[in-house]
Amino acid sequence: MSESVIVPPVLYLPIVPATNQAGEEFVVRRLSNGRYGILAYTALDRLAKSCGAEQPWVLLPIEQLERVKEVQPFDVVAFDLDVPETQRSADRLR
């Protein structure tokens, strides 16, 4: 039996410094299937456990994901993805 994710009306999205150092951006990662997924967490404790306790984040109403996609393209929403510790530094994502 497959475990499904119940999607709440808001999501916790981790943020990192923008690649051009002009602000911050959402975390979009290449997934094992080659597609790009934006990391999104259904609860704050899941974000902290999966990304690190010091991970900066924003709370985003789910209906705003399409606006985010216009600025930072992604193929799928990766819900509650556990990020390996090798991709973290100082208890946050690199």
Short mmCIF file of the C-alpha atoms (twelve columns), coordinates in Angstrom:
data_MODEL
# 
_entry.id   MODEL 
# 
loop_
_atom_site.group_PDB 
_atom_site.id 
_atom_site.type_symbol 
_atom_site.label_atom_id 
_atom_site.label_alt_id 
_atom_site.label_comp_id 
_atom_site.label_asym_id 
_atom_site.label_seq_id 
_atom_site.Cartn_x 
_atom_site.Cartn_y 
_atom_site.Cartn_z 
_atom_site.pdbx_PDB_model_num 
ATOM 1  C CA . MET A 1  0.000  0.000  0.000   1 
ATOM 2  C CA . SER A 2  1.382  3.414  -0.977  1 
ATOM 3  C CA . GLU A 3  1.484  6.139  1.650   1 
ATOM 4  C CA . SER A 4  -0.169 9.290  0.343   1 
ATOM 5  C CA . VAL A 5  0.563  12.825 1.445   1 
ATOM 6  C CA . ILE A 6  -2.285 14.950 2.713   1 
ATOM 7  C CA . VAL A 7  -1.529 18.423 1.399   1 
ATOM 8  C CA . PRO A 8  -2.399 21.231 3.810   1 
ATOM 9  C CA . PRO A 9  -3.463 24.719 2.633   1 
ATOM 10 C CA . VAL A 10 0.017  26.071 3.415   1 
ATOM 11 C CA . LEU A 11 3.486  24.620 2.907   1 
ATOM 12 C CA . TYR A 12 6.852  25.242 4.533   1 
ATOM 13 C CA . LEU A 13 9.458  25.857 1.828   1 
ATOM 14 C CA . PRO A 14 13.175 25.952 2.634   1 
ATOM 15 C CA . ILE A 15 15.092 28.917 1.246   1 
ATOM 16 C CA . VAL A 16 18.774 29.435 0.463   1 
ATOM 17 C CA . PRO A 17 20.821 32.440 -0.658  1 
ATOM 18 C CA . ALA A 18 20.204 33.143 -4.337  1 
ATOM 19 C CA . THR A 19 22.900 31.952 -6.715  1 
ATOM 20 C CA . ASN A 20 23.513 35.574 -7.709  1 
ATOM 21 C CA . GLN A 21 23.615 36.576 -3.999  1 
ATOM 22 C CA . ALA A 22 20.749 39.034 -4.551  1 
ATOM 23 C CA . GLY A 23 18.301 37.767 -1.967  1 
ATOM 24 C CA . GLU A 24 16.977 34.270 -1.405  1 
ATOM 25 C CA . GLU A 25 15.400 31.549 -3.503  1 
ATOM 26 C CA . PHE A 26 13.413 28.392 -2.943  1 
ATOM 27 C CA . VAL A 27 15.188 25.046 -3.046  1 
ATOM 28 C CA . VAL A 28 14.739 23.263 -6.372  1 
ATOM 29 C CA . ARG A 29 16.739 20.042 -6.736  1 
ATOM 30 C CA . ARG A 30 17.293 17.571 -9.519  1 
ATOM 31 C CA . LEU A 31 15.616 14.324 -8.505  1 
ATOM 32 C CA . SER A 32 16.814 10.781 -9.199  1 
ATOM 33 C CA . ASN A 33 14.404 10.554 -12.165 1 
ATOM 34 C CA . GLY A 34 15.978 13.622 -13.824 1 
ATOM 35 C CA . ARG A 35 13.057 15.952 -13.134 1 
ATOM 36 C CA . TYR A 36 13.323 19.055 -10.959 1 
ATOM 37 C CA . GLY A 37 11.384 19.232 -7.730  1 
ATOM 38 C CA . ILE A 38 10.774 22.127 -5.393  1 
ATOM 39 C CA . LEU A 39 11.176 21.041 -1.791  1 
ATOM 40 C CA . ALA A 40 8.014  21.534 0.244   1 
ATOM 41 C CA . TYR A 41 7.143  20.343 3.727   1 
ATOM 42 C CA . THR A 42 3.702  19.735 5.172   1 
ATOM 43 C CA . ALA A 43 4.809  20.534 8.735   1 
ATOM 44 C CA . LEU A 44 7.592  22.588 10.291  1 
ATOM 45 C CA . ASP A 45 8.959  19.660 12.304  1 
ATOM 46 C CA . ARG A 46 9.329  17.650 9.073   1 
ATOM 47 C CA . LEU A 47 11.293 20.490 7.472   1 
ATOM 48 C CA . ALA A 48 13.619 20.715 10.488  1 
ATOM 49 C CA . LYS A 49 14.143 16.940 10.585  1 
ATOM 50 C CA . SER A 50 14.737 16.685 6.827   1 
ATOM 51 C CA . CYS A 51 16.761 19.865 6.159   1 
ATOM 52 C CA . GLY A 52 18.267 20.763 9.531   1 
ATOM 53 C CA . ALA A 53 17.096 22.649 12.606  1 
ATOM 54 C CA . GLU A 54 18.735 25.901 11.425  1 
ATOM 55 C CA . GLN A 55 17.163 25.827 7.945   1 
ATOM 56 C CA . PRO A 56 15.533 29.147 6.948   1 
ATOM 57 C CA . TRP A 57 12.038 28.762 5.510   1 
ATOM 58 C CA . VAL A 58 8.921  30.607 4.399   1 
ATOM 59 C CA . LEU A 59 5.276  29.716 4.837   1 
ATOM 60 C CA . LEU A 60 3.495  29.725 1.485   1 
ATOM 61 C CA . PRO A 61 -0.199 29.249 0.683   1 
ATOM 62 C CA . ILE A 62 -0.416 26.335 -1.745  1 
ATOM 63 C CA . GLU A 63 -2.227 28.392 -4.392  1 
ATOM 64 C CA . GLN A 64 0.918  30.549 -4.758  1 
ATOM 65 C CA . LEU A 65 3.041  27.643 -6.038  1 
ATOM 66 C CA . GLU A 66 2.154  28.489 -9.650  1 
ATOM 67 C CA . ARG A 67 3.552  32.011 -9.177  1 
ATOM 68 C CA . VAL A 68 6.747  30.548 -7.729  1 
ATOM 69 C CA . LYS A 69 6.994  28.201 -10.732 1 
ATOM 70 C CA . GLU A 70 6.989  31.203 -13.092 1 
ATOM 71 C CA . VAL A 71 10.115 32.567 -11.401 1 
ATOM 72 C CA . GLN A 72 11.833 29.306 -10.426 1 
ATOM 73 C CA . PRO A 73 10.729 26.538 -12.803 1 
ATOM 74 C CA . PHE A 74 10.180 23.025 -11.432 1 
ATOM 75 C CA . ASP A 75 8.475  19.854 -12.655 1 
ATOM 76 C CA . VAL A 76 7.077  18.456 -9.421  1 
ATOM 77 C CA . VAL A 77 6.561  19.307 -5.785  1 
ATOM 78 C CA . ALA A 78 8.753  17.032 -3.647  1 
ATOM 79 C CA . PHE A 79 6.793  16.701 -0.404  1 
ATOM 80 C CA . ASP A 80 8.633  15.986 2.847   1 
ATOM 81 C CA . LEU A 81 11.819 14.837 1.092   1 
ATOM 82 C CA . ASP A 82 14.619 13.799 3.442   1 
ATOM 83 C CA . VAL A 83 17.767 15.624 2.297   1 
ATOM 84 C CA . PRO A 84 20.962 13.599 2.923   1 
ATOM 85 C CA . GLU A 85 23.314 15.068 5.521   1 
ATOM 86 C CA . THR A 86 26.014 15.244 2.828   1 
ATOM 87 C CA . GLN A 87 23.965 18.077 1.293   1 
ATOM 88 C CA . ARG A 88 23.782 20.026 4.559   1 
ATOM 89 C CA . SER A 89 26.182 22.267 6.412   1 
ATOM 90 C CA . ALA A 90 25.782 23.937 9.814   1 
ATOM 91 C CA . ASP A 91 22.393 22.178 10.251  1 
ATOM 92 C CA . ARG A 92 20.924 23.673 7.068   1 
ATOM 93 C CA . LEU A 93 20.943 23.018 3.319   1 
ATOM 94 C CA . ARG A 94 23.899 24.044 1.200   1 
# 
